[in-house]
Coordinates of C-alpha atoms in Angstrom, one line a residue:
P23 CA 100.3 73.0 94.1
M24 CA 102.8 73.9 91.3
N25 CA 104.8 72.0 88.9
S26 CA 107.3 73.5 86.9
T27 CA 110.3 72.6 84.7
A28 CA 113.2 75.5 84.2
T29 CA 116.7 74.5 81.6
N30 CA 119.3 76.2 80.9
T31 CA 122.6 74.8 79.4
T32 CA 123.9 73.0 81.5
T33 CA 121.5 72.0 84.7
Q34 CA 117.0 70.8 85.0
W35 CA 115.3 72.7 88.3
P36 CA 112.1 70.0 88.7
V37 CA 109.6 71.8 91.1
S38 CA 108.0 68.7 91.9
G39 CA 104.9 70.1 93.5
W40 CA 104.1 71.3 97.6
A41 CA 105.9 69.6 100.5
S42 CA 104.4 68.8 104.5
T43 CA 107.0 69.7 107.1
A44 CA 106.2 69.6 110.4
L45 CA 105.9 72.6 112.8
L46 CA 108.3 72.1 115.7
L47 CA 104.9 73.2 118.5
P48 CA 101.7 72.0 117.7
S49 CA 99.4 75.1 118.3
N50 CA 96.2 76.6 116.8
Y51 CA 98.6 78.9 114.3
Q52 CA 96.8 82.3 112.5
A53 CA 99.6 85.1 112.7
A54 CA 102.4 84.4 110.5
A55 CA 104.9 86.7 108.4
Y56 CA 108.1 86.9 106.7
G57 CA 111.4 89.6 107.3
A58 CA 114.9 89.5 107.4
G59 CA 115.3 85.5 105.6
N60 CA 112.9 84.7 107.8
I61 CA 109.0 82.5 108.1
V62 CA 107.6 83.7 111.5
V63 CA 104.3 82.0 112.8
L64 CA 102.5 82.7 116.3
S65 CA 99.8 81.2 117.9
G66 CA 96.4 82.1 118.2
T67 CA 95.5 80.3 121.6
A68 CA 95.6 82.1 124.2
A69 CA 95.8 79.0 126.8
S70 CA 99.5 78.3 124.5
V71 CA 101.2 81.4 122.9
G72 CA 103.9 79.9 121.3
S73 CA 106.2 80.6 118.3
N74 CA 107.7 78.3 115.3
I75 CA 111.0 80.0 113.2
S76 CA 111.6 78.8 109.8
L77 CA 115.5 80.2 108.5
D78 CA 114.9 77.7 105.2
G79 CA 111.5 79.2 104.0
G80 CA 109.4 76.4 106.2
R81 CA 111.7 73.3 105.7
K82 CA 112.8 73.0 108.8
W83 CA 111.0 74.1 111.7
G84 CA 112.6 75.4 115.8
A85 CA 111.2 77.3 118.4
G86 CA 110.9 81.3 118.2
G87 CA 110.3 82.2 122.0
V88 CA 106.9 82.4 124.1
S89 CA 104.6 85.1 124.0
P90 CA 104.3 87.0 128.2
V91 CA 100.7 87.7 127.3
G92 CA 98.5 85.2 126.6
Q93 CA 96.5 86.3 124.0
A94 CA 94.7 84.6 121.0
Y95 CA 96.9 86.7 118.3
T96 CA 95.4 86.7 114.8
S97 CA 98.2 88.4 112.4
M98 CA 101.7 89.8 112.0
A99 CA 103.5 92.0 110.2
F100 CA 107.6 92.8 109.7
G101 CA 108.8 95.9 108.5
P102 CA 112.2 97.5 108.5
F103 CA 111.4 99.5 110.4
I104 CA 113.9 102.7 112.0
G105 CA 117.2 101.0 110.4
N106 CA 118.9 100.5 112.9
T107 CA 120.4 96.8 114.2
N108 CA 117.6 95.4 114.9
Q109 CA 117.5 94.6 111.1
G110 CA 113.8 94.8 111.8
R111 CA 110.7 94.1 113.3
F112 CA 107.8 91.8 113.9
V113 CA 104.8 92.8 115.4
A114 CA 101.5 91.0 116.6
V115 CA 98.2 92.0 117.6
A116 CA 95.4 90.0 119.4
T117 CA 91.5 89.6 119.5
G118 CA 90.5 91.7 122.7
S119 CA 93.4 92.4 124.3
Q120 CA 95.4 95.9 123.7
T121 CA 98.6 94.4 124.2
P122 CA 100.7 94.1 121.1
V123 CA 103.7 91.8 121.0
Y124 CA 107.4 92.1 118.9
Q125 CA 110.3 90.5 118.4
D126 CA 113.6 92.3 116.6
A127 CA 114.9 90.2 113.2
Q128 CA 118.5 89.7 115.3
N129 CA 116.6 88.2 118.3
L130 CA 114.7 85.1 117.1
G131 CA 114.0 82.3 119.0
S132 CA 114.3 84.5 122.3
T133 CA 111.0 86.2 124.2
W134 CA 109.1 88.0 122.1
W135 CA 108.1 91.1 124.6
T136 CA 105.6 93.7 125.0
T137 CA 106.8 97.5 124.4
G138 CA 104.6 98.6 126.8
A139 CA 102.6 100.8 124.6
V140 CA 98.9 100.2 124.1
L141 CA 96.4 100.0 121.2
P142 CA 93.9 102.3 121.6
S143 CA 91.2 99.6 122.6
S144 CA 90.4 95.8 123.5
A145 CA 88.8 95.9 120.5
A146 CA 89.4 92.0 118.6
W147 CA 92.3 93.2 116.5
Q148 CA 92.1 91.2 113.4
S149 CA 95.0 92.2 110.3
I150 CA 98.1 94.5 110.3
C151 CA 100.9 95.1 108.3
Y152 CA 104.0 96.9 107.3
V153 CA 103.5 100.5 104.8
G154 CA 106.8 102.0 103.9
N155 CA 110.1 101.4 103.3
Y156 CA 113.9 101.4 105.5
G157 CA 113.5 103.3 107.9
Q158 CA 110.4 105.3 107.6
G159 CA 106.8 103.8 107.7
A160 CA 104.2 102.5 110.0
F161 CA 102.5 99.1 111.1
V162 CA 98.9 99.8 110.8
T163 CA 96.0 97.7 112.5
V164 CA 92.7 97.0 112.1
A165 CA 90.0 95.4 113.6
N166 CA 86.9 93.3 113.2
T167 CA 83.5 92.6 115.0
S168 CA 81.1 95.7 113.9
S169 CA 84.2 98.1 114.6
T170 CA 85.1 101.5 113.6
A171 CA 88.9 100.9 115.5
A172 CA 92.6 100.9 113.6
A173 CA 95.8 102.4 115.3
Y174 CA 98.8 102.9 114.0
S175 CA 102.8 103.2 115.0
F176 CA 105.6 104.9 113.3
N177 CA 108.1 103.7 116.0
G178 CA 107.3 100.0 115.7
G179 CA 104.8 99.8 118.6
A180 CA 106.2 101.9 120.9
S181 CA 103.7 103.8 121.1
W182 CA 99.9 103.9 119.2
V183 CA 98.1 107.0 117.0
S184 CA 93.9 106.2 116.9
N185 CA 92.7 105.5 113.6
T186 CA 88.9 105.9 112.8
L187 CA 87.6 103.9 109.7
P188 CA 84.7 105.2 108.5
S189 CA 82.0 103.1 109.7
S190 CA 81.4 100.2 111.4
S191 CA 82.4 97.1 109.8
N192 CA 84.2 93.5 110.2
W193 CA 87.0 95.0 109.5
S194 CA 89.3 91.8 107.8
S195 CA 92.7 92.3 106.5
V196 CA 94.7 95.4 105.8
A197 CA 97.8 95.8 103.0
G198 CA 100.3 98.8 102.4
G199 CA 102.3 99.2 99.2
Q200 CA 103.3 102.4 97.2
F201 CA 101.2 102.9 94.1
G202 CA 102.7 106.0 92.6
V203 CA 105.5 109.0 93.1
V204 CA 104.5 113.0 93.6
A205 CA 104.2 114.6 90.3
G206 CA 107.8 116.1 89.0
Q207 CA 109.3 114.5 92.5
Q208 CA 110.8 111.5 94.1
T209 CA 109.0 111.6 97.4
P210 CA 106.8 107.8 97.3
I211 CA 102.9 108.2 97.5
Y212 CA 102.1 105.1 100.1
N213 CA 98.6 104.3 100.2
V214 CA 97.2 101.6 103.2
V215 CA 93.9 99.4 102.4
A216 CA 91.2 97.8 104.4
V217 CA 88.7 95.6 103.1
S218 CA 85.8 94.0 105.5
A219 CA 84.0 90.8 105.7
T220 CA 80.9 92.1 106.4
S221 CA 78.8 90.8 102.8
G222 CA 78.5 93.9 100.9
T223 CA 81.3 96.3 98.6
I224 CA 83.7 97.9 102.3
A225 CA 86.3 99.0 101.5
A226 CA 88.4 101.8 103.0
Y227 CA 92.3 103.6 102.0
A228 CA 94.3 105.7 103.9
N229 CA 97.6 108.4 102.7
V230 CA 100.6 107.2 104.4
F231 CA 103.0 110.2 105.2
L232 CA 106.4 109.4 105.3
A233 CA 108.3 110.9 108.4
N234 CA 110.9 113.4 107.4
T235 CA 112.4 116.5 109.1
T236 CA 109.8 117.9 109.9
G237 CA 108.2 115.1 111.7
N238 CA 107.0 111.1 112.4
T239 CA 104.8 109.5 110.3
T240 CA 101.2 110.0 109.5
L241 CA 98.5 108.3 108.6
S242 CA 95.4 110.3 106.9
S243 CA 91.8 109.9 107.9
W244 CA 90.7 107.0 105.8
T245 CA 88.0 107.2 103.2
A246 CA 85.7 104.7 101.8
S247 CA 85.2 103.0 99.0
T248 CA 83.3 100.7 96.9
L249 CA 84.7 97.1 95.6
S250 CA 83.7 96.1 92.3
S251 CA 81.0 93.3 93.2
T252 CA 79.5 92.0 96.7
G253 CA 81.5 89.9 98.6
T254 CA 82.7 88.9 101.6
W255 CA 85.5 90.1 101.6
T256 CA 88.5 88.7 103.8
A257 CA 91.9 88.9 102.2
V258 CA 93.9 92.3 100.3
A259 CA 97.5 92.0 99.6
Y260 CA 99.4 95.4 98.0
G261 CA 101.8 93.8 94.6
I262 CA 103.3 94.6 91.4
V263 CA 100.4 93.2 88.4
N264 CA 101.8 93.4 85.3
G265 CA 105.0 95.7 86.5
V266 CA 101.6 98.1 87.9
P267 CA 101.8 98.4 91.5
A268 CA 97.9 96.8 92.8
F269 CA 95.9 96.3 95.7
V270 CA 93.8 92.6 95.2
A271 CA 91.4 91.7 97.4
I272 CA 89.4 88.5 97.4
A273 CA 85.9 87.2 98.6
S274 CA 85.7 84.0 100.7
N275 CA 82.2 83.2 99.2
G276 CA 82.7 82.3 95.8
T277 CA 85.2 83.8 92.6
A278 CA 85.2 87.5 93.0
T279 CA 88.7 89.3 93.0
A280 CA 89.0 93.1 92.9
V281 CA 91.6 95.1 92.0
S282 CA 93.0 99.1 92.6
T283 CA 95.7 100.3 90.8
N284 CA 95.1 103.3 92.2
G285 CA 95.9 103.0 96.1
G286 CA 92.2 101.5 96.4
I287 CA 90.1 105.2 95.6
S288 CA 88.6 102.8 92.7
W289 CA 88.3 98.5 91.8
S290 CA 87.5 96.5 88.8
A291 CA 87.2 92.8 88.9

């Protein structure tokens, strides 16, 4: 909860705290993402795969369409990929399924669609993120349950490229972001980072090479890295911390956190 009061010369804006709102369709929601001014949630129950959309920060919810594939969707990401009239795309993955689904931002509320392309295997796809900028980037997904499976798509899910993680583990979360520029150039450096819920210090990172005139966006091989303490690491996120781009990981079995300011190569508490 958050309580604060901000003032200026004319008005006072009290923020009283968190408010409860009701989703339109009751279900076991596990996948959520924000993009193009919308919050979208997707059911994680194979028997009832529906979605809800909020256009006002979660205050009110409307029906968001039904998935054509009855799967337990575990994660969703929004990417402003391609840069054409679709305004970006939401892509969701499911555990035990090779078939991701998508919905373009300009068509929210309609049926979710499959691209016709499949992921490299029917792994327990646990987490997906988008990394890159508007028009250039990739969706990246990793699998859980003692797996090395990872995959990425540079064209909004129209095709997927297999990408192997450095060890068999319960990869729980993946995030991507820019952490620098090439020395002497304006070319941004992007990395993706994954953490594992297997008790330990397991993490990995990969470089993202954005599309240019010579080819498509690609990912490098994954490289193992070591988190700052032992834990059951369940989430990683990218953001700006005190003006510095950083990846932040949290563990579910205590108060452990880890921070990397060099794209997941090294970590500190």
